[in-house]
PDB file of C-alpha atoms in Angstrom:
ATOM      1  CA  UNK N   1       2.995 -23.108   1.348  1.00 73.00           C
ATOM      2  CA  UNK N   2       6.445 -21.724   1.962  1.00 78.00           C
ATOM      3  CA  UNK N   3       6.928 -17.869   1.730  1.00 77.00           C
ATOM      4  CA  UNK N   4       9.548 -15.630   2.544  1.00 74.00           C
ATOM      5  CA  UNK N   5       8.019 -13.352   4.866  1.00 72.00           C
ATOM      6  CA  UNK N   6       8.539 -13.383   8.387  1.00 76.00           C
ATOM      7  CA  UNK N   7       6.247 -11.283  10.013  1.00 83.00           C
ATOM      8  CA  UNK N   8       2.891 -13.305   9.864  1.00 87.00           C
ATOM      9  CA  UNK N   9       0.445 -12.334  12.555  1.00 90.00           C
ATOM     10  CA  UNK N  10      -2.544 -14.563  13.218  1.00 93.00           C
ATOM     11  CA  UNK N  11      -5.682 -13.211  13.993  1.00 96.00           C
ATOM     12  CA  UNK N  12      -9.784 -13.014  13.949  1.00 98.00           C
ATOM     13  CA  UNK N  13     -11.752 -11.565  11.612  1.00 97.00           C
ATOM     14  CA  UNK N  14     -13.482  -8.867  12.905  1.00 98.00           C
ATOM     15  CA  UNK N  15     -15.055  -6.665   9.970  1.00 98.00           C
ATOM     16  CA  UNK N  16     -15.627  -6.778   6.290  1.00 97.00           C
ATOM     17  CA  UNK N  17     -16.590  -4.031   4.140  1.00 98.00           C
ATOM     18  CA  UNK N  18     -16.859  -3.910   0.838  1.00 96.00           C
ATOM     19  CA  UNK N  19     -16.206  -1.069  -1.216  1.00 96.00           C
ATOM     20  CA  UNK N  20     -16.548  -1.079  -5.152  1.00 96.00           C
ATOM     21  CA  UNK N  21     -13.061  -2.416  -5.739  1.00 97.00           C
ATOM     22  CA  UNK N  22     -11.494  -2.743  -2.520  1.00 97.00           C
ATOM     23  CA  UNK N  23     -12.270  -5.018   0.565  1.00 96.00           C
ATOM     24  CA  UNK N  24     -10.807  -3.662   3.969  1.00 96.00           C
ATOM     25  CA  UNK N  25     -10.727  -6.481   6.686  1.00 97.00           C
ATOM     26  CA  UNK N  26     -10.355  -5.468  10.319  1.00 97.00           C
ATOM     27  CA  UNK N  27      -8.205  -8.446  12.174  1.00 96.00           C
ATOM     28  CA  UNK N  28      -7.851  -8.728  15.931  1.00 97.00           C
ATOM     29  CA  UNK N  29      -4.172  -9.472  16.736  1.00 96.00           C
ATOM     30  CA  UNK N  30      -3.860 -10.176  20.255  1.00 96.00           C
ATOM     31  CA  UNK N  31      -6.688  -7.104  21.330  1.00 97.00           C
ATOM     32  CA  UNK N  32      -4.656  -5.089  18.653  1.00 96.00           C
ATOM     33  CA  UNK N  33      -6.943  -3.878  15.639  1.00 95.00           C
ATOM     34  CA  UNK N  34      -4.683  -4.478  12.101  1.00 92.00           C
ATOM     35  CA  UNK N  35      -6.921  -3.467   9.004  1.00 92.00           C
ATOM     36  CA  UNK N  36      -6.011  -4.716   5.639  1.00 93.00           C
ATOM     37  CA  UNK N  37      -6.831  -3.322   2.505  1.00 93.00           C
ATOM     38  CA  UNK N  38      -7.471  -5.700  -0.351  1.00 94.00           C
ATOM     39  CA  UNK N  39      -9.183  -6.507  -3.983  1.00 96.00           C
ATOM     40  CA  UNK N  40     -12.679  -7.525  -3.768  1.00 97.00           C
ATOM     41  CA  UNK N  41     -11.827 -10.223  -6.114  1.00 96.00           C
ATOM     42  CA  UNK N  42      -9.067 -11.829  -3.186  1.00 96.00           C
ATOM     43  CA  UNK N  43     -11.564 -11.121  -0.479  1.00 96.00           C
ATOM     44  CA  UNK N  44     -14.216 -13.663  -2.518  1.00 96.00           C
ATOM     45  CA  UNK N  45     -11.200 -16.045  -3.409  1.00 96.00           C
ATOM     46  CA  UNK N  46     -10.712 -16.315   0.386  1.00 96.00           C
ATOM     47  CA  UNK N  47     -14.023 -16.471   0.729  1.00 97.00           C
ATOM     48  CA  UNK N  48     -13.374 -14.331   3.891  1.00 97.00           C
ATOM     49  CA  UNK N  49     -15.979 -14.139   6.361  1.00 97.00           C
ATOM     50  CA  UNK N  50     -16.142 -11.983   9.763  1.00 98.00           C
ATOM     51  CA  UNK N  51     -14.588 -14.892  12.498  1.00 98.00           C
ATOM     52  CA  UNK N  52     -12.596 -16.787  10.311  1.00 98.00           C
ATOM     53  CA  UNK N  53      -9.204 -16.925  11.936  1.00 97.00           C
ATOM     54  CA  UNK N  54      -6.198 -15.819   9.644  1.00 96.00           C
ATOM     55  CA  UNK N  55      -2.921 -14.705   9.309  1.00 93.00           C
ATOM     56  CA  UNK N  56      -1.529 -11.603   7.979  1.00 92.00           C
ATOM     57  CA  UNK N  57       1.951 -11.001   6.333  1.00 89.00           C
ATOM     58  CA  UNK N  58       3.818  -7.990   6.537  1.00 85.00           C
ATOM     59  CA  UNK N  59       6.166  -7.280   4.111  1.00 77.00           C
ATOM     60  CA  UNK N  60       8.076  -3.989   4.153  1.00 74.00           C
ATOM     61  CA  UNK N  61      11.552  -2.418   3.554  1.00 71.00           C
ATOM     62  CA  UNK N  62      10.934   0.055   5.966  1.00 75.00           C
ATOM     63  CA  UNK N  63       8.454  -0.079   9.343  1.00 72.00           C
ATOM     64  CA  UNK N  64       8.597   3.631  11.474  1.00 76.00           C
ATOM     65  CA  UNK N  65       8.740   3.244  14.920  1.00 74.00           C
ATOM     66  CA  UNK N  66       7.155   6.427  17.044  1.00 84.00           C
ATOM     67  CA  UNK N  67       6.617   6.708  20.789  1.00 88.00           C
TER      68      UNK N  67
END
C-alpha cells in the first residue's frame, strides 16, 4: 500500500479500551507513549489486539513544538 504520509511511526500495542463508539489504542514508540483515538468499527477491522506491532501515520498541516 502506497500512501502519502511521511511520518509513520512503528510501534507496540500497549492498551485497548473500548468506549461506546470510540477505541483509544496506547502505542509504545521507542519508550514514548502515542495514544490514538479511533472508531470501534476500525479497531475490529484491524482486529487490533494489545502486542500487535503497528504503525501509526501522522498527518497534519500544523505540529506545535514547546520546550
Amino acid at each position: 500500500m502506497n500512501i502519502s504520509g511521511r511520518n509513520k511511526l512503528t510501534g507496540t500495542i500497549k492498551d485497548i479500551k473500548n468506549g461506546t463508539v470510540m477505541s483509544q489504542i496506547t502505542l509504545d514508540v521507542g519508550g514514548q507513549l502515542v495514544v490514538s483515538a479511533i472508531t470501534n468499527d476500525s479497531a475490529l477491522e484491524l482486529a487490533l489486539n494489545v502486542g500487535d506491532n503497528v504503525k501509526a501515520l501522522i498527518k497534519s498541516t500544523d505540529v506545535m513544538i514547546m520546550k
